[in-house]
């Protein structure tokens, strides 16, 4: 069955889903996006993702040409039209076509794109045994240059750090912030466990406030796991008992080695296991 793409109020076959080469999303990375999951035909935490999309839009002075309610309906419609039970959704809003210049006043018609597709996850083996990651030398965008809280189409910052990981044969990289503290990974947030306490970099650490991050915090609090948002250093990572990453694509994935150093026992720890199980139950609810 050919994929049906939602493009500006219509579902069209993939071959007909096209935007202009003058679109500022392409010319300047001027736009925003969201990545969501479909579990058992339902879009997981849809309202939270739509809220973040509209906040990203507001931050870059982009007016999305539809209401959040219309966006929710369009997303559900796209999932149903593609007959997906489990999968992945990419919501994209570009600035629209304009001149060869930065001026947004010369652009028109922001493009709304919704793609629903299969998802390619990390291998199951990594969820069981943990993944090896590295720290990147590329720091996360300075919040006063481009706030990491904006999920913008300009992902070069993260891509450059991801290249550092793949060059070393690893799938993810930890990025420091402009102060030299741990911010997050290229497409995931990071959590540590030390002496039974769960921590993650605070919202003001120069991170994207992940929706999976917030779901895991909610589950940890409900399970009475001690939790704190912190300023996290590379040292904290190296001496942690447990480490895991969260994201819409990765869900909850254990980390057992960072920069070649073993984390904790070198096996996914008990709190990681507990939260992974709680998260899997949560998405099936
Ligand atoms: N930090 C960054 C920089 C991200 O891009 C997260 C944290 C986790 O956020 P959520 O809200 O997903 O828990 C992300 C999310 C993709 C893809 O296709 C990327 C993300 C999510 C889904 C798909 O590369 N990044």
mmCIF file of C-alpha atoms and ligand atoms in Angstrom:
data_model
loop_
_atom_site.group_PDB
_atom_site.id
_atom_site.type_symbol
_atom_site.label_atom_id
_atom_site.label_comp_id
_atom_site.label_asym_id
_atom_site.label_seq_id
_atom_site.Cartn_x
_atom_site.Cartn_y
_atom_site.Cartn_z
ATOM 1 C CA UNK A 1 0.000 0.000 0.000
ATOM 2 C CA UNK A 2 1.533 3.364 -0.983
ATOM 3 C CA UNK A 3 2.117 5.764 1.881
ATOM 4 C CA UNK A 4 -0.350 8.601 2.320
ATOM 5 C CA UNK A 5 1.217 11.850 3.431
ATOM 6 C CA UNK A 6 -0.736 14.696 4.993
ATOM 7 C CA UNK A 7 0.259 17.899 3.221
ATOM 8 C CA UNK A 8 -1.631 21.155 3.821
ATOM 9 C CA UNK A 9 -5.134 19.869 4.581
ATOM 10 C CA UNK A 10 -4.973 16.878 2.209
ATOM 11 C CA UNK A 11 -3.818 13.265 2.263
ATOM 12 C CA UNK A 12 -1.786 12.650 -0.883
ATOM 13 C CA UNK A 13 0.275 9.697 -2.181
ATOM 14 C CA UNK A 14 3.969 9.938 -1.311
ATOM 15 C CA UNK A 15 4.962 10.760 -4.933
ATOM 16 C CA UNK A 16 2.719 13.827 -4.879
ATOM 17 C CA UNK A 17 3.824 15.096 -1.469
ATOM 18 C CA UNK A 18 6.190 17.874 -2.554
ATOM 19 C CA UNK A 19 7.349 21.246 -1.311
ATOM 20 C CA UNK A 20 9.082 24.086 -3.134
ATOM 21 C CA UNK A 21 12.873 24.310 -3.470
ATOM 22 C CA UNK A 22 12.359 27.901 -2.254
ATOM 23 C CA UNK A 23 10.880 26.673 1.040
ATOM 24 C CA UNK A 24 12.849 28.223 3.886
ATOM 25 C CA UNK A 25 12.640 24.895 5.714
ATOM 26 C CA UNK A 26 15.025 23.599 3.034
ATOM 27 C CA UNK A 27 17.003 26.791 2.374
ATOM 28 C CA UNK A 28 17.608 27.701 6.027
ATOM 29 C CA UNK A 29 16.349 24.871 8.241
ATOM 30 C CA UNK A 30 13.640 27.381 9.138
ATOM 31 C CA UNK A 31 10.867 25.301 10.636
ATOM 32 C CA UNK A 32 9.998 22.914 13.428
ATOM 33 C CA UNK A 33 9.144 19.250 13.915
ATOM 34 C CA UNK A 34 7.975 16.546 16.288
ATOM 35 C CA UNK A 35 8.634 12.791 16.398
ATOM 36 C CA UNK A 36 5.846 10.705 17.906
ATOM 37 C CA UNK A 37 5.027 7.027 18.397
ATOM 38 C CA UNK A 38 1.971 4.978 17.563
ATOM 39 C CA UNK A 39 1.239 2.100 19.928
ATOM 40 C CA UNK A 40 -1.775 -0.156 19.287
ATOM 41 C CA UNK A 41 -3.230 2.318 16.756
ATOM 42 C CA UNK A 42 -3.098 5.210 19.242
ATOM 43 C CA UNK A 43 -0.723 8.153 19.153
ATOM 44 C CA UNK A 44 1.269 8.170 22.391
ATOM 45 C CA UNK A 45 1.134 11.452 24.381
ATOM 46 C CA UNK A 46 -0.234 13.310 21.350
ATOM 47 C CA UNK A 47 -1.406 16.365 23.296
ATOM 48 C CA UNK A 48 2.069 16.796 24.858
ATOM 49 C CA UNK A 49 3.768 16.666 21.436
ATOM 50 C CA UNK A 50 1.260 19.096 19.899
ATOM 51 C CA UNK A 51 1.772 21.515 22.803
ATOM 52 C CA UNK A 52 5.554 21.375 22.288
ATOM 53 C CA UNK A 53 5.127 21.879 18.518
ATOM 54 C CA UNK A 54 3.115 25.055 19.075
ATOM 55 C CA UNK A 55 5.637 26.268 21.679
ATOM 56 C CA UNK A 56 8.497 25.689 19.212
ATOM 57 C CA UNK A 57 6.487 27.624 16.593
ATOM 58 C CA UNK A 58 5.904 30.509 18.958
ATOM 59 C CA UNK A 59 9.603 30.635 19.852
ATOM 60 C CA UNK A 60 10.636 31.010 16.192
ATOM 61 C CA UNK A 61 7.788 33.416 15.332
ATOM 62 C CA UNK A 62 6.065 30.906 13.052
ATOM 63 C CA UNK A 63 2.280 30.919 12.859
ATOM 64 C CA UNK A 64 0.989 27.408 12.178
ATOM 65 C CA UNK A 65 -1.966 27.751 9.784
ATOM 66 C CA UNK A 66 -4.225 25.455 11.802
ATOM 67 C CA UNK A 67 -5.389 25.102 15.392
ATOM 68 C CA UNK A 68 -3.892 22.525 17.775
ATOM 69 C CA UNK A 69 -7.229 20.655 17.652
ATOM 70 C CA UNK A 70 -7.070 20.513 13.855
ATOM 71 C CA UNK A 71 -3.463 19.277 14.091
ATOM 72 C CA UNK A 72 -4.538 16.511 16.491
ATOM 73 C CA UNK A 73 -7.332 15.439 14.118
ATOM 74 C CA UNK A 74 -5.010 15.551 11.088
ATOM 75 C CA UNK A 75 -2.457 13.382 12.919
ATOM 76 C CA UNK A 76 -5.048 10.764 13.878
ATOM 77 C CA UNK A 77 -6.456 10.828 10.346
ATOM 78 C CA UNK A 78 -2.986 10.200 8.852
ATOM 79 C CA UNK A 79 -2.355 7.237 11.186
ATOM 80 C CA UNK A 80 -5.739 5.681 10.307
ATOM 81 C CA UNK A 81 -5.299 6.278 6.554
ATOM 82 C CA UNK A 82 -1.985 4.400 6.623
ATOM 83 C CA UNK A 83 -3.423 1.485 8.615
ATOM 84 C CA UNK A 84 -0.639 1.564 11.185
ATOM 85 C CA UNK A 85 -0.872 -0.338 14.486
ATOM 86 C CA UNK A 86 2.605 0.528 15.734
ATOM 87 C CA UNK A 87 4.866 3.086 14.156
ATOM 88 C CA UNK A 88 6.316 6.511 14.009
ATOM 89 C CA UNK A 89 4.959 9.945 13.104
ATOM 90 C CA UNK A 90 6.911 12.944 11.917
ATOM 91 C CA UNK A 91 5.114 16.299 12.126
ATOM 92 C CA UNK A 92 6.863 19.083 10.227
ATOM 93 C CA UNK A 93 5.949 22.731 9.787
ATOM 94 C CA UNK A 94 8.184 24.792 7.520
ATOM 95 C CA UNK A 95 8.292 28.571 7.114
ATOM 96 C CA UNK A 96 7.076 28.141 3.514
ATOM 97 C CA UNK A 97 8.439 29.347 0.178
ATOM 98 C CA UNK A 98 10.142 32.729 0.017
ATOM 99 C CA UNK A 99 12.960 34.665 -1.577
ATOM 100 C CA UNK A 100 16.685 33.917 -1.430
ATOM 101 C CA UNK A 101 17.089 35.939 1.725
ATOM 102 C CA UNK A 102 16.452 35.468 5.422
ATOM 103 C CA UNK A 103 13.518 37.857 5.654
ATOM 104 C CA UNK A 104 10.476 35.924 6.863
ATOM 105 C CA UNK A 105 8.209 38.713 5.583
ATOM 106 C CA UNK A 106 8.989 37.495 2.065
ATOM 107 C CA UNK A 107 7.772 33.949 2.809
ATOM 108 C CA UNK A 108 4.224 32.650 2.548
ATOM 109 C CA UNK A 109 2.227 29.484 3.166
ATOM 110 C CA UNK A 110 3.952 27.518 5.931
ATOM 111 C CA UNK A 111 3.846 23.859 4.884
ATOM 112 C CA UNK A 112 2.266 21.336 7.267
ATOM 113 C CA UNK A 113 3.539 17.804 6.687
ATOM 114 C CA UNK A 114 2.530 14.655 8.576
ATOM 115 C CA UNK A 115 4.312 11.388 7.805
ATOM 116 C CA UNK A 116 3.261 8.115 9.463
ATOM 117 C CA UNK A 117 5.605 5.197 8.899
ATOM 118 C CA UNK A 118 7.188 2.090 10.401
ATOM 119 C CA UNK A 119 9.840 2.695 13.038
ATOM 120 C CA UNK A 120 13.349 1.286 13.047
ATOM 121 C CA UNK A 121 14.380 0.793 16.660
ATOM 122 C CA UNK A 122 17.760 -0.026 18.156
ATOM 123 C CA UNK A 123 18.456 -3.806 18.166
ATOM 124 C CA UNK A 124 16.686 -5.687 20.995
ATOM 125 C CA UNK A 125 20.087 -6.886 22.220
ATOM 126 C CA UNK A 126 20.930 -3.340 23.339
ATOM 127 C CA UNK A 127 17.777 -3.143 25.498
ATOM 128 C CA UNK A 128 18.873 -6.352 27.223
ATOM 129 C CA UNK A 129 22.607 -5.747 27.585
ATOM 130 C CA UNK A 130 22.861 -1.973 27.380
ATOM 131 C CA UNK A 131 24.481 0.277 24.803
ATOM 132 C CA UNK A 132 27.907 1.847 24.602
ATOM 133 C CA UNK A 133 28.011 5.585 24.038
ATOM 134 C CA UNK A 134 30.646 8.335 23.978
ATOM 135 C CA UNK A 135 30.897 11.976 24.983
ATOM 136 C CA UNK A 136 31.053 14.399 22.051
ATOM 137 C CA UNK A 137 33.382 17.387 21.745
ATOM 138 C CA UNK A 138 30.601 19.287 19.936
ATOM 139 C CA UNK A 139 28.652 21.119 22.643
ATOM 140 C CA UNK A 140 24.882 21.623 22.562
ATOM 141 C CA UNK A 141 23.663 24.918 21.063
ATOM 142 C CA UNK A 142 24.062 27.859 23.428
ATOM 143 C CA UNK A 143 20.548 28.593 24.751
ATOM 144 C CA UNK A 144 21.005 32.247 23.867
ATOM 145 C CA UNK A 145 21.892 31.369 20.262
ATOM 146 C CA UNK A 146 19.179 28.811 19.511
ATOM 147 C CA UNK A 147 17.379 27.353 22.497
ATOM 148 C CA UNK A 148 17.597 23.544 22.612
ATOM 149 C CA UNK A 149 13.990 23.717 23.848
ATOM 150 C CA UNK A 150 12.971 24.527 20.268
ATOM 151 C CA UNK A 151 12.679 21.347 18.205
ATOM 152 C CA UNK A 152 13.757 23.123 15.045
ATOM 153 C CA UNK A 153 14.548 21.766 11.572
ATOM 154 C CA UNK A 154 18.106 22.950 12.148
ATOM 155 C CA UNK A 155 19.581 19.792 13.673
ATOM 156 C CA UNK A 156 23.188 20.228 12.526
ATOM 157 C CA UNK A 157 24.340 20.712 16.109
ATOM 158 C CA UNK A 158 23.106 17.225 17.012
ATOM 159 C CA UNK A 159 24.135 15.696 13.677
ATOM 160 C CA UNK A 160 27.759 16.816 14.185
ATOM 161 C CA UNK A 161 27.801 15.156 17.622
ATOM 162 C CA UNK A 162 26.141 12.019 16.198
ATOM 163 C CA UNK A 163 28.923 11.810 13.567
ATOM 164 C CA UNK A 164 31.436 11.774 16.420
ATOM 165 C CA UNK A 165 29.598 8.745 17.837
ATOM 166 C CA UNK A 166 29.265 6.841 14.562
ATOM 167 C CA UNK A 167 32.933 7.550 13.698
ATOM 168 C CA UNK A 168 33.732 5.596 16.870
ATOM 169 C CA UNK A 169 31.283 2.809 16.023
ATOM 170 C CA UNK A 170 28.748 3.926 18.660
ATOM 171 C CA UNK A 171 25.085 4.892 18.258
ATOM 172 C CA UNK A 172 24.784 7.867 20.603
ATOM 173 C CA UNK A 173 26.840 10.675 22.095
ATOM 174 C CA UNK A 174 26.436 12.704 25.261
ATOM 175 C CA UNK A 175 26.569 16.440 24.580
ATOM 176 C CA UNK A 176 27.781 18.963 27.156
ATOM 177 C CA UNK A 177 26.204 22.392 27.412
ATOM 178 C CA UNK A 178 27.930 25.769 27.076
ATOM 179 C CA UNK A 179 28.975 25.549 30.746
ATOM 180 C CA UNK A 180 30.646 22.150 30.263
ATOM 181 C CA UNK A 181 27.952 20.233 32.154
ATOM 182 C CA UNK A 182 26.017 17.284 30.721
ATOM 183 C CA UNK A 183 22.998 18.343 28.685
ATOM 184 C CA UNK A 184 21.586 15.379 26.759
ATOM 185 C CA UNK A 185 22.312 13.021 23.876
ATOM 186 C CA UNK A 186 21.832 13.820 20.183
ATOM 187 C CA UNK A 187 18.259 12.489 20.126
ATOM 188 C CA UNK A 188 17.646 11.338 23.708
ATOM 189 C CA UNK A 189 17.655 12.639 27.263
ATOM 190 C CA UNK A 190 19.965 11.078 29.864
ATOM 191 C CA UNK A 191 19.316 9.730 33.375
ATOM 192 C CA UNK A 192 21.706 8.404 36.035
ATOM 193 C CA UNK A 193 21.187 6.359 39.195
ATOM 194 C CA UNK A 194 23.590 6.724 42.120
ATOM 195 C CA UNK A 195 22.972 5.146 45.541
ATOM 196 C CA UNK A 196 19.325 4.507 44.680
ATOM 197 C CA UNK A 197 18.655 8.066 43.563
ATOM 198 C CA UNK A 198 17.552 8.924 40.031
ATOM 199 C CA UNK A 199 18.813 12.157 38.447
ATOM 200 C CA UNK A 200 18.589 13.935 35.095
ATOM 201 C CA UNK A 201 19.882 17.321 33.889
ATOM 202 C CA UNK A 202 17.461 20.099 34.803
ATOM 203 C CA UNK A 203 15.303 21.915 32.242
ATOM 204 C CA UNK A 204 17.736 24.855 32.275
ATOM 205 C CA UNK A 205 20.741 22.645 31.361
ATOM 206 C CA UNK A 206 20.327 23.420 27.662
ATOM 207 C CA UNK A 207 18.165 20.417 26.775
ATOM 208 C CA UNK A 208 15.098 19.556 24.796
ATOM 209 C CA UNK A 209 12.568 18.820 27.515
ATOM 210 C CA UNK A 210 11.753 15.330 26.297
ATOM 211 C CA UNK A 211 8.230 14.002 26.540
ATOM 212 C CA UNK A 212 9.600 10.536 27.309
ATOM 213 C CA UNK A 213 11.818 12.185 29.964
ATOM 214 C CA UNK A 214 8.758 13.699 31.595
ATOM 215 C CA UNK A 215 6.845 10.400 31.389
ATOM 216 C CA UNK A 216 9.741 8.543 33.075
ATOM 217 C CA UNK A 217 9.940 11.186 35.827
ATOM 218 C CA UNK A 218 6.190 10.744 36.391
ATOM 219 C CA UNK A 219 6.562 6.936 36.586
ATOM 220 C CA UNK A 220 9.562 7.201 38.954
ATOM 221 C CA UNK A 221 7.668 9.500 41.312
ATOM 222 C CA UNK A 222 4.652 7.171 41.293
ATOM 223 C CA UNK A 223 6.964 4.253 42.162
ATOM 224 C CA UNK A 224 8.530 6.262 45.033
ATOM 225 C CA UNK A 225 11.983 6.244 43.451
ATOM 226 C CA UNK A 226 13.956 9.201 44.887
ATOM 227 C CA UNK A 227 14.425 11.712 42.060
ATOM 228 C CA UNK A 228 16.086 15.064 41.478
ATOM 229 C CA UNK A 229 16.760 17.359 38.506
ATOM 230 C CA UNK A 230 20.434 18.323 38.767
ATOM 231 C CA UNK A 231 23.475 19.981 37.259
ATOM 232 C CA UNK A 232 25.186 16.838 35.933
ATOM 233 C CA UNK A 233 28.891 16.556 35.177
ATOM 234 C CA UNK A 234 30.840 14.087 33.053
ATOM 235 C CA UNK A 235 32.323 12.841 36.353
ATOM 236 C CA UNK A 236 28.804 12.010 37.613
ATOM 237 C CA UNK A 237 28.285 9.864 34.514
ATOM 238 C CA UNK A 238 31.550 7.962 34.973
ATOM 239 C CA UNK A 239 30.854 7.127 38.643
ATOM 240 C CA UNK A 240 27.126 6.360 38.245
ATOM 241 C CA UNK A 241 25.679 2.983 39.253
ATOM 242 C CA UNK A 242 23.259 3.037 36.313
ATOM 243 C CA UNK A 243 22.658 5.109 33.202
ATOM 244 C CA UNK A 244 19.851 5.080 30.633
ATOM 245 C CA UNK A 245 18.517 7.244 27.823
ATOM 246 C CA UNK A 246 14.937 8.230 26.984
ATOM 247 C CA UNK A 247 13.308 9.347 23.751
ATOM 248 C CA UNK A 248 10.296 8.745 21.554
ATOM 249 C CA UNK A 249 12.391 6.580 19.243
ATOM 250 C CA UNK A 250 14.616 4.877 21.846
ATOM 251 C CA UNK A 251 11.933 4.616 24.607
ATOM 252 C CA UNK A 252 14.067 3.667 27.665
ATOM 253 C CA UNK A 253 17.443 2.179 26.774
ATOM 254 C CA UNK A 254 20.176 1.140 29.242
ATOM 255 C CA UNK A 255 23.737 2.460 28.852
ATOM 256 C CA UNK A 256 26.534 0.257 30.202
ATOM 257 C CA UNK A 257 29.670 1.928 28.810
ATOM 258 C CA UNK A 258 30.610 5.575 28.272
ATOM 259 C CA UNK A 259 33.914 6.519 26.577
ATOM 260 C CA UNK A 260 35.044 2.921 27.021
ATOM 261 C CA UNK A 261 34.441 3.078 30.789
ATOM 262 C CA UNK A 262 32.111 0.563 32.401
ATOM 263 C CA UNK A 263 29.082 2.090 34.140
ATOM 264 C CA UNK A 264 28.189 0.374 37.429
ATOM 265 C CA UNK A 265 28.376 -3.418 37.111
ATOM 266 C CA UNK A 266 28.448 -3.226 33.320
ATOM 267 C CA UNK A 267 24.906 -4.670 33.179
ATOM 268 C CA UNK A 268 21.590 -2.751 33.127
ATOM 269 C CA UNK A 269 20.763 -2.034 36.795
ATOM 270 C CA UNK A 270 17.607 -2.675 38.865
ATOM 271 C CA UNK A 271 16.120 0.839 38.658
ATOM 272 C CA UNK A 272 16.694 0.937 34.892
ATOM 273 C CA UNK A 273 14.915 -2.430 34.610
ATOM 274 C CA UNK A 274 12.054 -1.237 36.802
ATOM 275 C CA UNK A 275 11.532 1.960 34.794
ATOM 276 C CA UNK A 276 11.848 0.139 31.477
ATOM 277 C CA UNK A 277 9.102 -2.289 32.597
ATOM 278 C CA UNK A 278 6.905 0.542 33.927
ATOM 279 C CA UNK A 279 7.356 2.468 30.668
ATOM 280 C CA UNK A 280 6.418 -0.556 28.526
ATOM 281 C CA UNK A 281 3.260 -1.041 30.613
ATOM 282 C CA UNK A 282 2.464 2.678 30.374
ATOM 283 C CA UNK A 283 2.607 2.744 26.560
ATOM 284 C CA UNK A 284 0.290 -0.283 26.333
ATOM 285 C CA UNK A 285 -2.299 1.208 28.705
HETATM 286 N N1 LIG B 1 16.744 15.445 23.010
HETATM 287 C C1 LIG B 1 16.804 15.672 21.687
HETATM 288 C C2 LIG B 1 17.846 16.578 21.167
HETATM 289 C C3 LIG B 1 15.869 15.068 20.831
HETATM 290 O O1 LIG B 1 15.918 15.304 19.523
HETATM 291 C C4 LIG B 1 14.882 13.987 22.765
HETATM 292 C C5 LIG B 1 15.822 14.638 23.552
HETATM 293 C C6 LIG B 1 13.848 13.134 23.417
HETATM 294 O O2 LIG B 1 12.595 13.794 23.370
HETATM 295 P P1 LIG B 1 11.221 13.013 23.355
HETATM 296 O O3 LIG B 1 10.212 14.071 23.417
HETATM 297 O O4 LIG B 1 11.179 12.228 22.063
HETATM 298 O O5 LIG B 1 11.211 12.125 24.538
HETATM 299 C C7 LIG B 1 14.897 14.207 21.379
HETATM 300 C C8 LIG B 1 13.890 13.554 20.515
HETATM 301 C C9 LIG B 1 14.466 10.968 15.002
HETATM 302 C C10 LIG B 1 13.801 11.248 16.288
HETATM 303 O O6 LIG B 1 13.806 10.461 14.096
HETATM 304 C C11 LIG B 1 14.386 12.111 17.191
HETATM 305 C C12 LIG B 1 13.752 12.358 18.391
HETATM 306 C C13 LIG B 1 12.555 11.764 18.678
HETATM 307 C C14 LIG B 1 11.972 10.910 17.757
HETATM 308 C C15 LIG B 1 12.597 10.651 16.556
HETATM 309 O O7 LIG B 1 15.647 11.252 14.859
HETATM 310 N N2 LIG B 1 14.376 13.214 19.249
#
